[in-house]
Short mmCIF file of N, CA and C in Angstrom, two decimals:
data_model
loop_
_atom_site.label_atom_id
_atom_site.label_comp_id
_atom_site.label_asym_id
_atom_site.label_seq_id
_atom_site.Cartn_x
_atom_site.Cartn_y
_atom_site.Cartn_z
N UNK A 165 -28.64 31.51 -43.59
CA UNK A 165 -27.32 31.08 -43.26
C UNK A 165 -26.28 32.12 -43.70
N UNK A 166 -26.61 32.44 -44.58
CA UNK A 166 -25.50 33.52 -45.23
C UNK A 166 -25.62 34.85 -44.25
N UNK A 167 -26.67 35.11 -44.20
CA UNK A 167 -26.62 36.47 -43.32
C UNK A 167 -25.94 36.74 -41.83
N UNK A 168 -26.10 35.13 -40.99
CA UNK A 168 -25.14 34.33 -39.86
C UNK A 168 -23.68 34.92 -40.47
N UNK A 169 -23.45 34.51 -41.54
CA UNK A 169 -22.27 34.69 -41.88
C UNK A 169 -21.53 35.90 -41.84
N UNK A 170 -22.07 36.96 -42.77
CA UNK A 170 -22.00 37.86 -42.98
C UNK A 170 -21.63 38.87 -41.37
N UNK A 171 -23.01 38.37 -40.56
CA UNK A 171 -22.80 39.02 -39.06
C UNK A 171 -21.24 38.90 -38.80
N UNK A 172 -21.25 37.23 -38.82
CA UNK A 172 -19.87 36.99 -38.16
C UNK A 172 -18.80 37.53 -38.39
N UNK A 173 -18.61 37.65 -39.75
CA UNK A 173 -17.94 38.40 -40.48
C UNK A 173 -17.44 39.98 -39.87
N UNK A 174 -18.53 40.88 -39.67
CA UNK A 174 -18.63 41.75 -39.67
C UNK A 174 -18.21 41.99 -38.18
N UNK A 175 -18.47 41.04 -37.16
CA UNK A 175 -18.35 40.73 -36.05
C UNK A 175 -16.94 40.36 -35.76
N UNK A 176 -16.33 40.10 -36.46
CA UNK A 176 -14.70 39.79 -36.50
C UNK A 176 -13.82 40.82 -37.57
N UNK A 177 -14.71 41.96 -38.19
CA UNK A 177 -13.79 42.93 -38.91
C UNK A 177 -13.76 43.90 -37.32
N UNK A 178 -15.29 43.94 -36.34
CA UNK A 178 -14.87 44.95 -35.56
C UNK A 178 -13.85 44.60 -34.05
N UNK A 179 -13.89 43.07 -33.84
CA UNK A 179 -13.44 42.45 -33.10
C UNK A 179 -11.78 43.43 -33.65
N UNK A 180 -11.17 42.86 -34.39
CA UNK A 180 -9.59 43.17 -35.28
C UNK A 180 -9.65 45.05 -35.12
N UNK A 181 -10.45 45.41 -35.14
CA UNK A 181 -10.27 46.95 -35.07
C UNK A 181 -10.49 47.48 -33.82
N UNK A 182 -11.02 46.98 -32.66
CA UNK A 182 -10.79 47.09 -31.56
C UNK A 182 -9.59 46.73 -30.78
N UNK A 183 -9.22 45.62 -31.43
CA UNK A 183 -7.42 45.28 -30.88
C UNK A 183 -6.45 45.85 -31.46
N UNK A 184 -6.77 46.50 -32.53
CA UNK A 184 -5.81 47.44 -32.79
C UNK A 184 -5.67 48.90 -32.43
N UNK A 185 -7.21 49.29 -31.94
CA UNK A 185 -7.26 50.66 -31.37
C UNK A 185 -6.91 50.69 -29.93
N UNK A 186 -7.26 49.53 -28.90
CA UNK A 186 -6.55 49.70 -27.60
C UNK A 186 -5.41 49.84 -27.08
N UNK A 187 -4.07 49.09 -28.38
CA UNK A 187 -2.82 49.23 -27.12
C UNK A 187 -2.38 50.92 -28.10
N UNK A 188 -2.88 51.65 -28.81
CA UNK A 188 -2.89 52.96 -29.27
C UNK A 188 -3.41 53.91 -28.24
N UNK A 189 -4.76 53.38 -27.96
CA UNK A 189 -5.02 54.25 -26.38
C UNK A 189 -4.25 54.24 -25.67
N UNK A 190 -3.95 53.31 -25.10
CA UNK A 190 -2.79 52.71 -24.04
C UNK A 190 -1.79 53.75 -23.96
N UNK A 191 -1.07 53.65 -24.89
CA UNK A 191 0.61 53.97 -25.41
C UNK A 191 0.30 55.60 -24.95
N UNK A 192 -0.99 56.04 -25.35
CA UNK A 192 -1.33 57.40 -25.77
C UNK A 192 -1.26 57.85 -23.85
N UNK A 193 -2.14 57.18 -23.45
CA UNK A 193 -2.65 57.85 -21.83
C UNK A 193 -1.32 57.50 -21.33
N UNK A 194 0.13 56.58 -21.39
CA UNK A 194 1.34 56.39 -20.68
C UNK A 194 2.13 57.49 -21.05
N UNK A 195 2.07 58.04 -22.18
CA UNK A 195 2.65 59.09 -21.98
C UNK A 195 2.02 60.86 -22.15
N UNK A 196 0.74 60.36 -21.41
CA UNK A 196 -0.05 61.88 -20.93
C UNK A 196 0.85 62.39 -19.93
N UNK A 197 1.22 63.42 -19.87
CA UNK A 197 1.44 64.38 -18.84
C UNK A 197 0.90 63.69 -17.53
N UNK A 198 1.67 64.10 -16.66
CA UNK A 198 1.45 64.10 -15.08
C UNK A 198 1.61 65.01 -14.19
N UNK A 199 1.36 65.31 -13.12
CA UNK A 199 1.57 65.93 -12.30
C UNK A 199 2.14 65.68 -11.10
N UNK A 200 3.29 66.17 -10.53
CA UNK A 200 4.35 65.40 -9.91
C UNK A 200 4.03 66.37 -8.26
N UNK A 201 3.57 66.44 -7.36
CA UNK A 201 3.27 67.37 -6.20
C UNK A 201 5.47 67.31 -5.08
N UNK A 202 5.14 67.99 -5.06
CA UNK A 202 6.50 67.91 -3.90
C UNK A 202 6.05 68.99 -2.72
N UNK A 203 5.91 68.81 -1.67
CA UNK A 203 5.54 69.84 0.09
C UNK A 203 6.40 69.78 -0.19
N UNK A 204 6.62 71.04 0.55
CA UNK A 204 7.67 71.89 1.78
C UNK A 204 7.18 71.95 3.10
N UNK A 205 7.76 71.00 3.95
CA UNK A 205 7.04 70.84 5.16
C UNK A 205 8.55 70.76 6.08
N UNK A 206 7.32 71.30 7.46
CA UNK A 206 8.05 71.89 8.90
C UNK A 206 8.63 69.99 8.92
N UNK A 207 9.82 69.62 10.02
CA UNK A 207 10.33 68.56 10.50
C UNK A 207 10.61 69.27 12.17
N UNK A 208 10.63 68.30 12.81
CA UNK A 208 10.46 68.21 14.13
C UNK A 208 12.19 69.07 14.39
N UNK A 209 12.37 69.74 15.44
CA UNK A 209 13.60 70.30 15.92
C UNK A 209 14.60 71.22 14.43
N UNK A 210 13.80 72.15 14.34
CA UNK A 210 13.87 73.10 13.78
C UNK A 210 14.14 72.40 12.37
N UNK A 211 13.92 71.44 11.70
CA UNK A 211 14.41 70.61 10.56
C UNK A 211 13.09 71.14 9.57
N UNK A 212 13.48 70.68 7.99
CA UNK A 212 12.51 71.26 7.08
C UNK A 212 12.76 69.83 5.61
N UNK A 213 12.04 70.29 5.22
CA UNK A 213 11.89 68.89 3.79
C UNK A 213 11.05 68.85 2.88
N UNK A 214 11.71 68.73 1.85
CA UNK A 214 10.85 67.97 0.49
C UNK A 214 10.61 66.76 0.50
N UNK A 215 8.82 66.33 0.45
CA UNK A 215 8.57 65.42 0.71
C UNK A 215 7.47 65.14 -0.52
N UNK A 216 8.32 64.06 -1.60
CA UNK A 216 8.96 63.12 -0.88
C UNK A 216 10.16 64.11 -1.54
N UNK A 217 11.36 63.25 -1.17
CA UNK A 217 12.61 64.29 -1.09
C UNK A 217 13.24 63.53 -2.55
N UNK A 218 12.74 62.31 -3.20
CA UNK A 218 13.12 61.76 -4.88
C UNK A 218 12.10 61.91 -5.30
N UNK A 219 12.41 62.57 -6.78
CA UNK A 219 10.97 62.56 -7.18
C UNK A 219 11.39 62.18 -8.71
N UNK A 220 10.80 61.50 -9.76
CA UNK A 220 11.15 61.42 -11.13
C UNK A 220 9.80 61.56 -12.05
N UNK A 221 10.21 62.42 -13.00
CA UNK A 221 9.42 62.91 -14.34
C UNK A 221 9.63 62.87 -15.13
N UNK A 222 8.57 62.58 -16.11
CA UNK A 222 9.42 62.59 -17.50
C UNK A 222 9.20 64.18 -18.48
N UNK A 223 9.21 64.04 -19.72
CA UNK A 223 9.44 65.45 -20.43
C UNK A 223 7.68 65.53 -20.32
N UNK A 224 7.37 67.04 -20.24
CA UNK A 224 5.66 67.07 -20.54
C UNK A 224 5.26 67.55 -19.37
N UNK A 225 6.13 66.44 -18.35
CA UNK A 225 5.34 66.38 -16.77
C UNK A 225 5.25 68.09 -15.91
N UNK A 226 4.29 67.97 -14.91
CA UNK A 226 5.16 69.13 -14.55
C UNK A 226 5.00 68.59 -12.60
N UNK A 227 6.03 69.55 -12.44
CA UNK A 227 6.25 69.01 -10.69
C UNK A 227 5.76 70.44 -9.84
N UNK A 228 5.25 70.41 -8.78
CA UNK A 228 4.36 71.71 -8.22
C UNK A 228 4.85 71.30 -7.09
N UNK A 229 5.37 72.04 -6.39
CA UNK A 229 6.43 72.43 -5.50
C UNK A 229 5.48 73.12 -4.68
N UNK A 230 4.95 72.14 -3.24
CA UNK A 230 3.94 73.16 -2.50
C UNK A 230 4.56 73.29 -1.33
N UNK A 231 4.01 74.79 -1.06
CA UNK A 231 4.58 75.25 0.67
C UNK A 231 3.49 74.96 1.32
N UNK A 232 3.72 73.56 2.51
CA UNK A 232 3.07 73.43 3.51
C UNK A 232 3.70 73.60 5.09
N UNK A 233 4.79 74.66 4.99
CA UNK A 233 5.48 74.87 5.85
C UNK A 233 5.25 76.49 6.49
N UNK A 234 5.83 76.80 7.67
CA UNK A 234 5.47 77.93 7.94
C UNK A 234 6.73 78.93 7.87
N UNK A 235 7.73 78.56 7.55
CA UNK A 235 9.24 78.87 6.93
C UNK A 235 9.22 79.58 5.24
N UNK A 236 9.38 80.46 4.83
CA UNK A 236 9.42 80.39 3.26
C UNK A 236 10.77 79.70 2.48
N UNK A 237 10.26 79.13 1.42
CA UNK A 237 11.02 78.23 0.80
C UNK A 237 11.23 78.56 -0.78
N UNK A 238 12.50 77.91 -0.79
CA UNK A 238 12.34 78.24 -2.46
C UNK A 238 12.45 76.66 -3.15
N UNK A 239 13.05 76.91 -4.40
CA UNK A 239 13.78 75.80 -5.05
C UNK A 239 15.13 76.01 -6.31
N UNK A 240 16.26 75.31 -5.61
CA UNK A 240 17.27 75.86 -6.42
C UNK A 240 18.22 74.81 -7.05
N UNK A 241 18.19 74.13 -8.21
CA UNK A 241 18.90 73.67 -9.10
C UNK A 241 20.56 74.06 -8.55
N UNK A 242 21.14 73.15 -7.35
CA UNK A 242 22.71 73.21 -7.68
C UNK A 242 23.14 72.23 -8.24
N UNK A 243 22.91 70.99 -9.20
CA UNK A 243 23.86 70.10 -10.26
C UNK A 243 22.31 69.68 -10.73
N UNK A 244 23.05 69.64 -11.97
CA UNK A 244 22.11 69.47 -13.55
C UNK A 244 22.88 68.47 -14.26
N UNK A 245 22.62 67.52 -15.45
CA UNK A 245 23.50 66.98 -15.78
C UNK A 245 23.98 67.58 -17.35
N UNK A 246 25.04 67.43 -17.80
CA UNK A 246 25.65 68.28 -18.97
C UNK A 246 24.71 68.00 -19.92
N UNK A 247 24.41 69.40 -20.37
CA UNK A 247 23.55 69.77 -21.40
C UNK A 247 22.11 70.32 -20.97
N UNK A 248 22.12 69.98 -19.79
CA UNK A 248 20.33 70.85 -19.45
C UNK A 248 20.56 72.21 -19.27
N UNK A 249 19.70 73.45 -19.89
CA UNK A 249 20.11 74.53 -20.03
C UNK A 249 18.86 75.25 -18.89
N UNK A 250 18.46 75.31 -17.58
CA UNK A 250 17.36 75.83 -16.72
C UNK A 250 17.64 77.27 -17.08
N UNK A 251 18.35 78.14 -17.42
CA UNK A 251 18.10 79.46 -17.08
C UNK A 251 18.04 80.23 -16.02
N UNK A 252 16.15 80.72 -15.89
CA UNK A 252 16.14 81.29 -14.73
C UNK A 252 15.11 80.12 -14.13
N UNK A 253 15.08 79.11 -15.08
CA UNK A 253 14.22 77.67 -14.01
C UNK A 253 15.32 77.43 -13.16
N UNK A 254 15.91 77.40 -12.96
CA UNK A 254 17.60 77.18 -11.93
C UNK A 254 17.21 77.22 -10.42
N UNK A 255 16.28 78.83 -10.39
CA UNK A 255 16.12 79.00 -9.12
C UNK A 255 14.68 79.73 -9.13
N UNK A 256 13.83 78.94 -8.37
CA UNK A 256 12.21 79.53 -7.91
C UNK A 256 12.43 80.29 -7.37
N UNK A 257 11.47 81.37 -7.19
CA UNK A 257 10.87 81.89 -6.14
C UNK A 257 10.57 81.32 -4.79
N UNK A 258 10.60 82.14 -3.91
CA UNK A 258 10.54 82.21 -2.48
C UNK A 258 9.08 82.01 -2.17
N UNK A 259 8.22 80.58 -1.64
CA UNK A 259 6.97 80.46 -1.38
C UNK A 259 6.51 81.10 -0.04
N UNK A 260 5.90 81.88 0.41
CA UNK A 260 5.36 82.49 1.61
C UNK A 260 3.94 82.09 1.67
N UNK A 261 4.06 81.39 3.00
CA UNK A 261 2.09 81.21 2.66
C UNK A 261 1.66 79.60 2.46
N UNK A 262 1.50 78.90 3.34
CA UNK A 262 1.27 78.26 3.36
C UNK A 262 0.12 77.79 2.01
N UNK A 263 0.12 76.92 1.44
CA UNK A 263 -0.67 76.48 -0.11
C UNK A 263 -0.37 77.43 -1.45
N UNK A 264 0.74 77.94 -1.01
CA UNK A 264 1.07 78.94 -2.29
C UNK A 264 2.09 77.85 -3.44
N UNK A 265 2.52 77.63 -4.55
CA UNK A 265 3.01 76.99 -5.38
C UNK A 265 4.06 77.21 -6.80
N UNK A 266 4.64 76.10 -6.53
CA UNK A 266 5.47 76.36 -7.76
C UNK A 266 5.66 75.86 -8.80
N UNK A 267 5.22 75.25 -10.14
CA UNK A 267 5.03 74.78 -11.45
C UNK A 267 6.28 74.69 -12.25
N UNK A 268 6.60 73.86 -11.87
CA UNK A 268 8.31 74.07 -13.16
C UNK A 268 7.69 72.43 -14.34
N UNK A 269 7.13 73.12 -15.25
CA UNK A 269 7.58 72.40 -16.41
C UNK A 269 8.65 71.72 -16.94
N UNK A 270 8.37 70.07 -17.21
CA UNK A 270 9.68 69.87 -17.49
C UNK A 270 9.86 69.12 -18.92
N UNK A 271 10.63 70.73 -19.49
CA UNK A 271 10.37 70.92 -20.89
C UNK A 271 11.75 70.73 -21.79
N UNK A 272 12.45 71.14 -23.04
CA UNK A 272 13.61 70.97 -23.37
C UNK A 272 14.44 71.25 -22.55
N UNK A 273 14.46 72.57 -21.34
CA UNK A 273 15.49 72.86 -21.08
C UNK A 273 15.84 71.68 -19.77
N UNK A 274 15.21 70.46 -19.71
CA UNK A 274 15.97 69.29 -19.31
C UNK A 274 16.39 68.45 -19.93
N UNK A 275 17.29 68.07 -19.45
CA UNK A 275 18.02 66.67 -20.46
C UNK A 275 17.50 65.57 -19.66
N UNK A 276 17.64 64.27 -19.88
CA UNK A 276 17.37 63.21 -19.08
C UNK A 276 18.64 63.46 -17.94
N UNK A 277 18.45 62.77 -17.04
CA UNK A 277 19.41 62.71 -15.70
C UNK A 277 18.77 62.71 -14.47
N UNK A 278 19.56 63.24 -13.48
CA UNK A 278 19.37 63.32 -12.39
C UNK A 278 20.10 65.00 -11.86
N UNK A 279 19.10 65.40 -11.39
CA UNK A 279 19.28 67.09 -11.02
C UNK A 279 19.19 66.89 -9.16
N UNK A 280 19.74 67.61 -8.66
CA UNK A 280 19.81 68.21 -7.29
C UNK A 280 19.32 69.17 -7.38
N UNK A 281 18.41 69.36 -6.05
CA UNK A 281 17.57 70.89 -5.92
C UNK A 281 18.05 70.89 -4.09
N UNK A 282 17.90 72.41 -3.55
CA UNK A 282 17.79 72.67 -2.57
C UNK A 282 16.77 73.53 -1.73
N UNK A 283 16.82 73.90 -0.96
CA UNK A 283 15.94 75.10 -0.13
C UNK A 283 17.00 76.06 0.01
N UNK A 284 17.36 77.20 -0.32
CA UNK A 284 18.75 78.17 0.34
C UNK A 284 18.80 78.11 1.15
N UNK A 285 18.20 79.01 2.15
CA UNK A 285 18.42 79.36 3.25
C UNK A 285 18.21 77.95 4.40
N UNK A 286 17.51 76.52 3.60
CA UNK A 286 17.44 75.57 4.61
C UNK A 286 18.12 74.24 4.33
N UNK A 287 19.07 74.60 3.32
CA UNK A 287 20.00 73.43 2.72
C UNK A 287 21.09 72.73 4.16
N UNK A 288 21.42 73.50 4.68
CA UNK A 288 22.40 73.42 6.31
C UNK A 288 21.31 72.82 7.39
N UNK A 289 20.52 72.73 6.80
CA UNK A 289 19.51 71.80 7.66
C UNK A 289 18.88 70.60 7.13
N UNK A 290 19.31 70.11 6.12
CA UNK A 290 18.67 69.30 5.13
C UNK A 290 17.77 69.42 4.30
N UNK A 291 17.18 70.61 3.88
CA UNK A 291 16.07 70.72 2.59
C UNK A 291 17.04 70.19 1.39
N UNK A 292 17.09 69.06 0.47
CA UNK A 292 17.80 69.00 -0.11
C UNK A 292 16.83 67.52 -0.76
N UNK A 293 16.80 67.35 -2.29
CA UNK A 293 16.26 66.55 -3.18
C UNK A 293 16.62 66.17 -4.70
N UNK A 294 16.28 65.18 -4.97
CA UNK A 294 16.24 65.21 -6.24
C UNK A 294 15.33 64.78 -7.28
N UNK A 295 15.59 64.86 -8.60
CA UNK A 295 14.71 65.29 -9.69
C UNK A 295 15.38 64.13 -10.52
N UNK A 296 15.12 62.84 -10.81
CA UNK A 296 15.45 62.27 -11.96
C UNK A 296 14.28 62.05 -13.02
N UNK A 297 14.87 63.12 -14.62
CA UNK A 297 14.20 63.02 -15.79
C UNK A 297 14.46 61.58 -16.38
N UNK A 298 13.35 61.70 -17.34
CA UNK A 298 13.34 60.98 -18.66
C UNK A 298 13.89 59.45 -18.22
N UNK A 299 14.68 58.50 -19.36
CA UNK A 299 14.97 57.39 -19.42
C UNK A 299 15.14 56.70 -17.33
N UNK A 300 16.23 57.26 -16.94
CA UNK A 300 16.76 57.29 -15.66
C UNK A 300 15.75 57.48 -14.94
N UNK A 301 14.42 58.51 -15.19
CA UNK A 301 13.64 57.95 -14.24
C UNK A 301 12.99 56.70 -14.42
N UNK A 302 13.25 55.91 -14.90
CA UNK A 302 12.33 54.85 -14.92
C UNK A 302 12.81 53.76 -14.03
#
């Protein structure tokens, strides 16, 4: 009888340490890194787009900016919200090449908010999106 016990026992110290190690996993994999994809794709009558054209991330994440268009494209930060410091993240490079890519980490130099990005040369046609970080993206 005692040894019944003892099991049980032992059976309810690991029961209590399993409910305390899952919502720790949990918490842990919600805020793993992600990977956020955005095309650059052709639109019917000479039109072009980020698709999808909202996109939200949080800090960690990173967003990969793919050219599936036959146009080259960039990506260019015109409004940030006060205090995000991009640098030369401001403005990508020019993708040529269909499956070629762009990786912008999104690291201190964002603040939480909501950022506008464009295509240059295809903003007068609508390449035009946005980027809401942190809290606001949610």
């Amino acid at each position: 009888m005692q040894s019944i016990r003892e099991g049980a026992k032992r059976l309810g110290i690991v029961a209590i340490a399993l409910l305390l190690l899952v919502p720790a996993a949990r918490s842990s994999a919600q805020s793993a890194p992600h990977l956020v994809v955005v095309k650059m794709v052709d639109k019917p009558n000479g039109q072009f787009a980020f698709e999808p054209a909202a996109i939200s991330a949080q800090h960690g994440d990173t967003v990969r900016f793919l050219q599936s268009s036959t146009a080259p494209h960039n990506i260019h930060f015109v409004k940030t919200p006060k205090g995000a410091k991009l640098g030369a993240a401001a403005s990508g490079p020019y993708l040529i090449g269909v499956g070629k890519t762009y990786d912008l980490v999104i690291d201190t130099r964002f603040v939480d908010g909501v950022y506008q990005f464009v295509c240059d040369p295809h903003e007068s046609v609508g390449m035009r999106g946005t980027l809401s970080v942190g809290t606001s993206a949610k």
